[in-house]
Amino acid sequence: MLTLHGILELRDYVKHWRLTSQKIALVPTMGNLHAGHLRLAERAREAADHVVVSIFVNPLQFGPNEDFKGYPRTLEQDKARLAEAGIGLLFAPSVDEMYGGNLEQVTRVDVPGLSGVLDGKFRPGHFAGMATIVAKLFNVVQPDVALFGEKDYQQLQIIRRMVADLAMPVDIIGVPTVREADGLAMSSRNQYLTAEQRSLAPALFQILKELAKSLRNGRRDYQRLELEALRKLSAIGMRPDYVAVRCANTLSLPEETTGEFVVLAAAWLGRARLIDNVEVKINS
Ligand code: PAF
């Protein structure tokens, strides 16, 4: 597998594919690859002639008190996994290559509205940083299609909105969350959990599934349902940031007649901030 670190060399390398109308897929990641990322790569291989995986721990999407410095960086291990998965090209730029010297002054892509709710309330600036790097990677690689995990549900909706609003010629594919055998959504941050916390962590998904079941059973007292789930999370020792019942895709507040929901949550367990979601479609 070839690893490129520079924007110009990457552009030069993929130019031939584009000129000969071969389809390019991009899988943006922050590395420390697990089975969830490999699933994205696998889907990308089905969707295009060539796959570019990027690994870049993006400083712009981390708040001042977040884990940018300690975020797991495992480039050699990641390269071996990608090669084994049949990926031909890895783009692994440095912070300097992507942003130059002045992070504060760098142009931002903002998707207001969708970025200001849920995770955006607890992580100010996170989604602008995320949208900025995704837009830049799209400009560098110019993929026909890009793949993102549905675990980061809000992120996925923001990217879809950015692409629509800015008429970016990229198809966005959301890929279902890959879970451990006990239901915990795979995440690089799961490794922050102690053994005891790890045994508690699947409760987040369980509690979201219980809430989803209540919706299927006809309950529409959304705030009450959220409160009950928050209490359950606190009772097992998590520190929830939020549990929210929202309309699927738009993330707006549901109404009595809403038929497609997403139930989302973020909760701290020790050093790890877990996020997860469950979609619920009610047949009318
Ligand atoms: O989901 C992630 O890993 C990141 O937010 C992404 C999309 C690679 C942008 O840095």
mmCIF file of C-alpha atoms and ligand atoms in Angstrom:
data_model
loop_
_atom_site.group_PDB
_atom_site.id
_atom_site.type_symbol
_atom_site.label_atom_id
_atom_site.label_comp_id
_atom_site.label_asym_id
_atom_site.label_seq_id
_atom_site.Cartn_x
_atom_site.Cartn_y
_atom_site.Cartn_z
ATOM 1 C CA MET A 1 0.000 0.000 0.000
ATOM 2 C CA LEU A 2 1.254 3.444 -0.920
ATOM 3 C CA THR A 3 1.241 6.177 1.760
ATOM 4 C CA LEU A 4 1.365 9.799 0.632
ATOM 5 C CA HIS A 5 1.793 12.768 2.976
ATOM 6 C CA GLY A 6 1.570 15.772 0.632
ATOM 7 C CA ILE A 7 -1.458 17.407 -1.022
ATOM 8 C CA LEU A 8 0.306 17.933 -4.351
ATOM 9 C CA GLU A 9 1.627 14.382 -4.616
ATOM 10 C CA LEU A 10 -1.816 13.000 -3.699
ATOM 11 C CA ARG A 11 -3.475 15.154 -6.356
ATOM 12 C CA ASP A 12 -0.892 14.118 -8.900
ATOM 13 C CA TYR A 13 -1.376 10.439 -8.066
ATOM 14 C CA VAL A 14 -5.194 10.413 -8.389
ATOM 15 C CA LYS A 15 -5.220 12.664 -11.488
ATOM 16 C CA HIS A 16 -4.906 9.707 -13.850
ATOM 17 C CA TRP A 17 -7.912 7.957 -12.270
ATOM 18 C CA ARG A 18 -10.034 11.020 -12.741
ATOM 19 C CA LEU A 19 -8.896 11.654 -16.329
ATOM 20 C CA THR A 20 -9.797 8.072 -17.239
ATOM 21 C CA SER A 21 -13.232 8.398 -15.502
ATOM 22 C CA GLN A 22 -12.464 5.819 -12.836
ATOM 23 C CA LYS A 23 -14.552 6.157 -9.696
ATOM 24 C CA ILE A 24 -12.791 7.272 -6.508
ATOM 25 C CA ALA A 25 -14.031 6.666 -2.952
ATOM 26 C CA LEU A 26 -12.705 8.491 0.091
ATOM 27 C CA VAL A 27 -12.849 7.171 3.655
ATOM 28 C CA PRO A 28 -11.793 9.979 6.020
ATOM 29 C CA THR A 29 -10.586 8.749 9.430
ATOM 30 C CA MET A 30 -8.546 9.905 12.385
ATOM 31 C CA GLY A 31 -6.718 6.565 12.449
ATOM 32 C CA ASN A 32 -6.459 4.015 15.257
ATOM 33 C CA LEU A 33 -8.490 1.853 12.943
ATOM 34 C CA HIS A 34 -10.957 -0.734 14.221
ATOM 35 C CA ALA A 35 -13.511 -3.023 12.580
ATOM 36 C CA GLY A 36 -15.890 -0.073 12.072
ATOM 37 C CA HIS A 37 -13.327 1.739 9.903
ATOM 38 C CA LEU A 38 -12.513 -1.458 8.020
ATOM 39 C CA ARG A 39 -16.212 -1.871 7.258
ATOM 40 C CA LEU A 40 -16.182 1.633 5.713
ATOM 41 C CA ALA A 41 -13.168 0.632 3.620
ATOM 42 C CA GLU A 42 -14.891 -2.561 2.520
ATOM 43 C CA ARG A 43 -18.051 -0.664 1.469
ATOM 44 C CA ALA A 44 -15.840 1.867 -0.318
ATOM 45 C CA ARG A 45 -14.237 -0.917 -2.373
ATOM 46 C CA GLU A 46 -17.715 -2.039 -3.444
ATOM 47 C CA ALA A 47 -18.684 1.539 -4.379
ATOM 48 C CA ALA A 48 -15.675 2.635 -6.456
ATOM 49 C CA ASP A 49 -12.718 1.578 -8.594
ATOM 50 C CA HIS A 50 -10.172 3.117 -6.226
ATOM 51 C CA VAL A 51 -10.254 3.853 -2.497
ATOM 52 C CA VAL A 52 -8.305 6.536 -0.683
ATOM 53 C CA VAL A 53 -8.297 6.256 3.106
ATOM 54 C CA SER A 54 -7.129 9.350 4.977
ATOM 55 C CA ILE A 55 -5.715 9.393 8.484
ATOM 56 C CA PHE A 56 -5.518 12.813 10.079
ATOM 57 C CA VAL A 57 -6.082 13.674 13.729
ATOM 58 C CA ASN A 58 -7.682 17.037 13.078
ATOM 59 C CA PRO A 59 -6.781 19.616 15.744
ATOM 60 C CA LEU A 60 -9.549 21.942 14.554
ATOM 61 C CA GLN A 61 -12.311 19.619 15.813
ATOM 62 C CA PHE A 62 -10.958 19.226 19.362
ATOM 63 C CA GLY A 63 -11.857 21.704 22.101
ATOM 64 C CA PRO A 64 -9.125 23.153 24.357
ATOM 65 C CA ASN A 65 -9.891 20.631 27.139
ATOM 66 C CA GLU A 66 -10.366 17.626 24.859
ATOM 67 C CA ASP A 67 -8.071 14.719 24.046
ATOM 68 C CA PHE A 68 -6.205 15.965 20.941
ATOM 69 C CA LYS A 69 -2.754 15.301 22.437
ATOM 70 C CA GLY A 70 -3.690 11.909 23.915
ATOM 71 C CA TYR A 71 -5.798 10.701 20.974
ATOM 72 C CA PRO A 72 -4.439 7.251 20.026
ATOM 73 C CA ARG A 73 -2.043 7.460 17.074
ATOM 74 C CA THR A 74 -1.113 4.036 15.667
ATOM 75 C CA LEU A 75 -0.001 4.710 12.088
ATOM 76 C CA GLU A 76 2.115 1.599 11.523
ATOM 77 C CA GLN A 77 -0.607 -0.715 12.853
ATOM 78 C CA ASP A 78 -3.220 1.156 10.766
ATOM 79 C CA LYS A 79 -1.119 0.756 7.610
ATOM 80 C CA ALA A 80 -0.890 -3.001 8.167
ATOM 81 C CA ARG A 81 -4.674 -3.255 8.655
ATOM 82 C CA LEU A 82 -5.419 -1.236 5.518
ATOM 83 C CA ALA A 83 -2.967 -3.254 3.426
ATOM 84 C CA GLU A 84 -4.601 -6.446 4.671
ATOM 85 C CA ALA A 85 -8.019 -4.999 3.742
ATOM 86 C CA GLY A 86 -6.778 -4.468 0.190
ATOM 87 C CA ILE A 87 -6.570 -0.668 0.336
ATOM 88 C CA GLY A 88 -4.086 0.741 -2.167
ATOM 89 C CA LEU A 89 -3.645 4.347 -1.079
ATOM 90 C CA LEU A 90 -3.373 6.056 2.298
ATOM 91 C CA PHE A 91 -3.232 9.828 2.645
ATOM 92 C CA ALA A 92 -1.645 10.764 5.958
ATOM 93 C CA PRO A 93 -0.810 14.478 5.966
ATOM 94 C CA SER A 94 0.733 16.448 8.833
ATOM 95 C CA VAL A 95 -1.072 19.323 10.572
ATOM 96 C CA ASP A 96 1.297 21.700 8.810
ATOM 97 C CA GLU A 97 0.456 20.233 5.410
ATOM 98 C CA MET A 98 -3.284 20.676 5.982
ATOM 99 C CA TYR A 99 -3.367 24.010 7.795
ATOM 100 C CA GLY A 100 0.014 25.725 7.543
ATOM 101 C CA GLY A 101 1.204 27.515 10.657
ATOM 102 C CA ASN A 102 -1.850 29.429 11.806
ATOM 103 C CA LEU A 103 -4.779 27.354 13.032
ATOM 104 C CA GLU A 104 -6.716 30.339 14.411
ATOM 105 C CA GLN A 105 -6.805 32.104 11.046
ATOM 106 C CA VAL A 106 -7.729 29.123 8.903
ATOM 107 C CA THR A 107 -10.965 29.409 6.852
ATOM 108 C CA ARG A 108 -13.825 27.507 8.503
ATOM 109 C CA VAL A 109 -16.835 25.738 6.984
ATOM 110 C CA ASP A 110 -19.831 26.193 9.233
ATOM 111 C CA VAL A 111 -23.173 24.418 8.972
ATOM 112 C CA PRO A 112 -25.260 26.463 11.404
ATOM 113 C CA GLY A 113 -28.412 25.030 12.908
ATOM 114 C CA LEU A 114 -27.449 21.379 12.677
ATOM 115 C CA SER A 115 -24.092 22.136 14.339
ATOM 116 C CA GLY A 116 -25.547 24.086 17.241
ATOM 117 C CA VAL A 117 -27.638 21.313 18.800
ATOM 118 C CA LEU A 118 -26.946 18.079 20.727
ATOM 119 C CA ASP A 119 -23.192 17.378 20.528
ATOM 120 C CA GLY A 120 -22.615 20.873 19.177
ATOM 121 C CA LYS A 121 -23.862 22.361 22.462
ATOM 122 C CA PHE A 122 -21.362 20.338 24.471
ATOM 123 C CA ARG A 123 -18.476 20.623 22.000
ATOM 124 C CA PRO A 124 -18.502 24.220 20.707
ATOM 125 C CA GLY A 125 -16.558 24.537 17.442
ATOM 126 C CA HIS A 126 -16.285 20.777 16.994
ATOM 127 C CA PHE A 127 -18.534 20.493 13.970
ATOM 128 C CA ALA A 128 -17.053 23.524 12.195
ATOM 129 C CA GLY A 129 -13.619 21.922 12.635
ATOM 130 C CA MET A 130 -14.953 18.610 11.365
ATOM 131 C CA ALA A 131 -16.761 20.146 8.357
ATOM 132 C CA THR A 132 -13.665 22.172 7.483
ATOM 133 C CA ILE A 133 -11.368 19.147 7.279
ATOM 134 C CA VAL A 134 -13.935 17.055 5.416
ATOM 135 C CA ALA A 135 -14.431 19.869 2.864
ATOM 136 C CA LYS A 136 -10.668 20.211 2.487
ATOM 137 C CA LEU A 137 -10.195 16.457 2.023
ATOM 138 C CA PHE A 138 -12.930 16.555 -0.626
ATOM 139 C CA ASN A 139 -11.034 19.337 -2.417
ATOM 140 C CA VAL A 140 -7.748 17.474 -2.228
ATOM 141 C CA VAL A 141 -8.947 14.002 -3.248
ATOM 142 C CA GLN A 142 -11.995 15.048 -5.324
ATOM 143 C CA PRO A 143 -13.760 11.741 -4.647
ATOM 144 C CA ASP A 144 -16.961 10.640 -6.371
ATOM 145 C CA VAL A 145 -18.182 9.102 -3.136
ATOM 146 C CA ALA A 146 -17.256 9.395 0.550
ATOM 147 C CA LEU A 147 -18.196 7.075 3.397
ATOM 148 C CA PHE A 148 -18.950 7.852 7.028
ATOM 149 C CA GLY A 149 -20.161 5.773 9.972
ATOM 150 C CA GLU A 150 -23.730 6.176 11.233
ATOM 151 C CA LYS A 151 -22.486 6.078 14.825
ATOM 152 C CA ASP A 152 -21.615 9.762 14.342
ATOM 153 C CA TYR A 153 -25.183 10.459 13.268
ATOM 154 C CA GLN A 154 -25.089 14.223 13.684
ATOM 155 C CA GLN A 155 -21.754 14.432 11.874
ATOM 156 C CA LEU A 156 -23.227 12.494 8.954
ATOM 157 C CA GLN A 157 -26.232 14.849 8.687
ATOM 158 C CA ILE A 158 -23.945 17.891 8.821
ATOM 159 C CA ILE A 159 -21.773 16.497 6.028
ATOM 160 C CA ARG A 160 -24.856 15.740 3.904
ATOM 161 C CA ARG A 161 -26.094 19.296 4.451
ATOM 162 C CA MET A 162 -22.688 20.829 3.651
ATOM 163 C CA VAL A 163 -22.470 18.839 0.422
ATOM 164 C CA ALA A 164 -25.995 19.886 -0.592
ATOM 165 C CA ASP A 165 -25.583 23.565 0.344
ATOM 166 C CA LEU A 166 -22.176 23.952 -1.328
ATOM 167 C CA ALA A 167 -23.071 21.768 -4.345
ATOM 168 C CA MET A 168 -20.093 19.498 -3.754
ATOM 169 C CA PRO A 169 -20.094 16.738 -6.373
ATOM 170 C CA VAL A 170 -19.691 13.888 -3.861
ATOM 171 C CA ASP A 171 -22.159 11.127 -2.982
ATOM 172 C CA ILE A 172 -22.267 10.526 0.759
ATOM 173 C CA ILE A 173 -22.798 6.973 1.968
ATOM 174 C CA GLY A 174 -23.683 6.323 5.614
ATOM 175 C CA VAL A 175 -22.561 2.918 6.877
ATOM 176 C CA PRO A 176 -24.324 1.204 9.817
ATOM 177 C CA THR A 177 -22.533 1.183 13.160
ATOM 178 C CA VAL A 178 -20.302 -1.798 13.839
ATOM 179 C CA ARG A 179 -20.750 -3.120 17.378
ATOM 180 C CA GLU A 180 -18.881 -5.364 19.780
ATOM 181 C CA ALA A 181 -20.616 -8.676 20.602
ATOM 182 C CA ASP A 182 -22.269 -7.069 23.659
ATOM 183 C CA GLY A 183 -23.653 -4.154 21.630
ATOM 184 C CA LEU A 184 -21.135 -1.419 22.446
ATOM 185 C CA ALA A 185 -20.557 0.750 19.362
ATOM 186 C CA MET A 186 -16.956 0.489 18.216
ATOM 187 C CA SER A 187 -14.922 3.619 18.849
ATOM 188 C CA SER A 188 -11.248 4.454 19.234
ATOM 189 C CA ARG A 189 -12.157 6.116 22.526
ATOM 190 C CA ASN A 190 -13.432 2.815 24.035
ATOM 191 C CA GLN A 191 -9.833 2.065 24.961
ATOM 192 C CA TYR A 192 -10.014 4.830 27.583
ATOM 193 C CA LEU A 193 -12.406 2.561 29.567
ATOM 194 C CA THR A 194 -11.163 0.517 32.525
ATOM 195 C CA ALA A 195 -12.229 -3.156 32.632
ATOM 196 C CA GLU A 196 -15.079 -2.326 35.006
ATOM 197 C CA GLN A 197 -16.278 0.612 32.889
ATOM 198 C CA ARG A 198 -16.053 -1.547 29.773
ATOM 199 C CA SER A 199 -18.502 -4.011 31.328
ATOM 200 C CA LEU A 200 -20.963 -1.155 32.015
ATOM 201 C CA ALA A 201 -20.594 0.589 28.642
ATOM 202 C CA PRO A 202 -23.058 -1.564 26.597
ATOM 203 C CA ALA A 203 -25.851 -0.210 28.809
ATOM 204 C CA LEU A 204 -25.888 2.952 26.696
ATOM 205 C CA PHE A 205 -27.093 1.025 23.630
ATOM 206 C CA GLN A 206 -29.507 -1.051 25.765
ATOM 207 C CA ILE A 207 -31.109 2.075 27.236
ATOM 208 C CA LEU A 208 -31.468 3.662 23.792
ATOM 209 C CA LYS A 209 -33.072 0.465 22.506
ATOM 210 C CA GLU A 210 -35.528 0.517 25.430
ATOM 211 C CA LEU A 211 -36.459 4.091 24.592
ATOM 212 C CA ALA A 212 -36.871 3.121 20.924
ATOM 213 C CA LYS A 213 -39.189 0.292 21.987
ATOM 214 C CA SER A 214 -41.345 2.728 23.959
ATOM 215 C CA LEU A 215 -41.693 4.864 20.812
ATOM 216 C CA ARG A 216 -42.682 1.783 18.814
ATOM 217 C CA ASN A 217 -45.229 0.992 21.526
ATOM 218 C CA GLY A 218 -46.829 4.356 20.960
ATOM 219 C CA ARG A 219 -45.432 6.617 23.670
ATOM 220 C CA ARG A 220 -45.021 10.224 22.525
ATOM 221 C CA ASP A 221 -44.101 11.938 25.801
ATOM 222 C CA TYR A 222 -40.637 12.655 24.429
ATOM 223 C CA GLN A 223 -39.275 14.709 27.326
ATOM 224 C CA ARG A 224 -40.406 12.140 29.861
ATOM 225 C CA LEU A 225 -38.774 9.353 27.825
ATOM 226 C CA GLU A 226 -35.520 11.341 27.668
ATOM 227 C CA LEU A 227 -35.619 11.963 31.415
ATOM 228 C CA GLU A 228 -36.184 8.294 32.189
ATOM 229 C CA ALA A 229 -33.203 7.308 30.016
ATOM 230 C CA LEU A 230 -31.013 10.010 31.619
ATOM 231 C CA ARG A 231 -31.897 8.638 35.061
ATOM 232 C CA LYS A 232 -31.048 5.080 34.043
ATOM 233 C CA LEU A 233 -27.666 6.185 32.669
ATOM 234 C CA SER A 234 -26.875 8.116 35.856
ATOM 235 C CA ALA A 235 -27.977 5.175 38.011
ATOM 236 C CA ILE A 236 -25.330 2.919 36.487
ATOM 237 C CA GLY A 237 -22.594 5.530 36.953
ATOM 238 C CA MET A 238 -22.514 7.309 33.598
ATOM 239 C CA ARG A 239 -22.557 11.100 33.332
ATOM 240 C CA PRO A 240 -24.900 11.762 30.422
ATOM 241 C CA ASP A 241 -24.544 14.959 28.389
ATOM 242 C CA TYR A 242 -27.906 14.366 26.721
ATOM 243 C CA VAL A 243 -30.486 11.866 25.569
ATOM 244 C CA ALA A 244 -32.647 13.221 22.760
ATOM 245 C CA VAL A 245 -35.553 11.996 20.695
ATOM 246 C CA ARG A 246 -35.400 13.789 17.348
ATOM 247 C CA CYS A 247 -36.738 13.574 13.809
ATOM 248 C CA ALA A 248 -34.475 11.369 11.701
ATOM 249 C CA ASN A 249 -32.138 13.279 9.335
ATOM 250 C CA THR A 250 -33.225 16.833 10.244
ATOM 251 C CA LEU A 251 -32.639 16.439 14.022
ATOM 252 C CA SER A 252 -35.567 18.765 14.620
ATOM 253 C CA LEU A 253 -37.931 18.277 17.563
ATOM 254 C CA PRO A 254 -40.524 15.593 16.797
ATOM 255 C CA GLU A 255 -44.215 16.291 16.641
ATOM 256 C CA GLU A 256 -47.222 14.088 17.373
ATOM 257 C CA THR A 257 -47.293 12.912 13.730
ATOM 258 C CA THR A 258 -43.565 12.219 13.300
ATOM 259 C CA GLY A 259 -42.947 8.731 11.908
ATOM 260 C CA GLU A 260 -39.150 8.577 11.568
ATOM 261 C CA PHE A 261 -37.146 9.153 14.712
ATOM 262 C CA VAL A 262 -33.597 8.948 15.868
ATOM 263 C CA VAL A 263 -32.761 8.561 19.544
ATOM 264 C CA LEU A 264 -29.312 9.929 20.305
ATOM 265 C CA ALA A 265 -27.177 10.082 23.427
ATOM 266 C CA ALA A 266 -23.759 11.087 24.675
ATOM 267 C CA ALA A 267 -22.526 10.024 28.095
ATOM 268 C CA TRP A 268 -19.243 10.080 29.940
ATOM 269 C CA LEU A 269 -17.968 6.910 31.525
ATOM 270 C CA GLY A 270 -14.691 7.640 33.238
ATOM 271 C CA ARG A 271 -12.387 9.271 30.650
ATOM 272 C CA ALA A 272 -14.436 8.084 27.688
ATOM 273 C CA ARG A 273 -17.259 10.057 26.122
ATOM 274 C CA LEU A 274 -19.533 7.476 24.494
ATOM 275 C CA ILE A 275 -22.015 8.386 21.772
ATOM 276 C CA ASP A 276 -24.631 6.205 20.160
ATOM 277 C CA ASN A 277 -27.990 6.343 18.414
ATOM 278 C CA VAL A 278 -30.904 4.187 17.309
ATOM 279 C CA GLU A 279 -33.226 4.943 14.399
ATOM 280 C CA VAL A 280 -36.927 4.147 14.748
ATOM 281 C CA LYS A 281 -39.369 3.986 11.827
ATOM 282 C CA ILE A 282 -43.048 3.767 12.732
ATOM 283 C CA ASN A 283 -45.236 2.199 10.063
ATOM 284 C CA SER A 284 -48.273 4.395 9.578
HETATM 285 O O1 PAF B 1 -15.393 10.705 12.266
HETATM 286 C C1 PAF B 1 -14.181 11.015 12.273
HETATM 287 O O2 PAF B 1 -13.297 10.196 12.492
HETATM 288 C C2 PAF B 1 -13.786 12.449 11.996
HETATM 289 O O3 PAF B 1 -14.691 13.333 12.530
HETATM 290 C C3 PAF B 1 -13.542 12.738 10.500
HETATM 291 C C4 PAF B 1 -14.823 12.586 9.693
HETATM 292 C C5 PAF B 1 -12.480 11.807 9.953
HETATM 293 C C6 PAF B 1 -13.061 14.175 10.317
HETATM 294 O O4 PAF B 1 -11.885 14.411 11.004
#
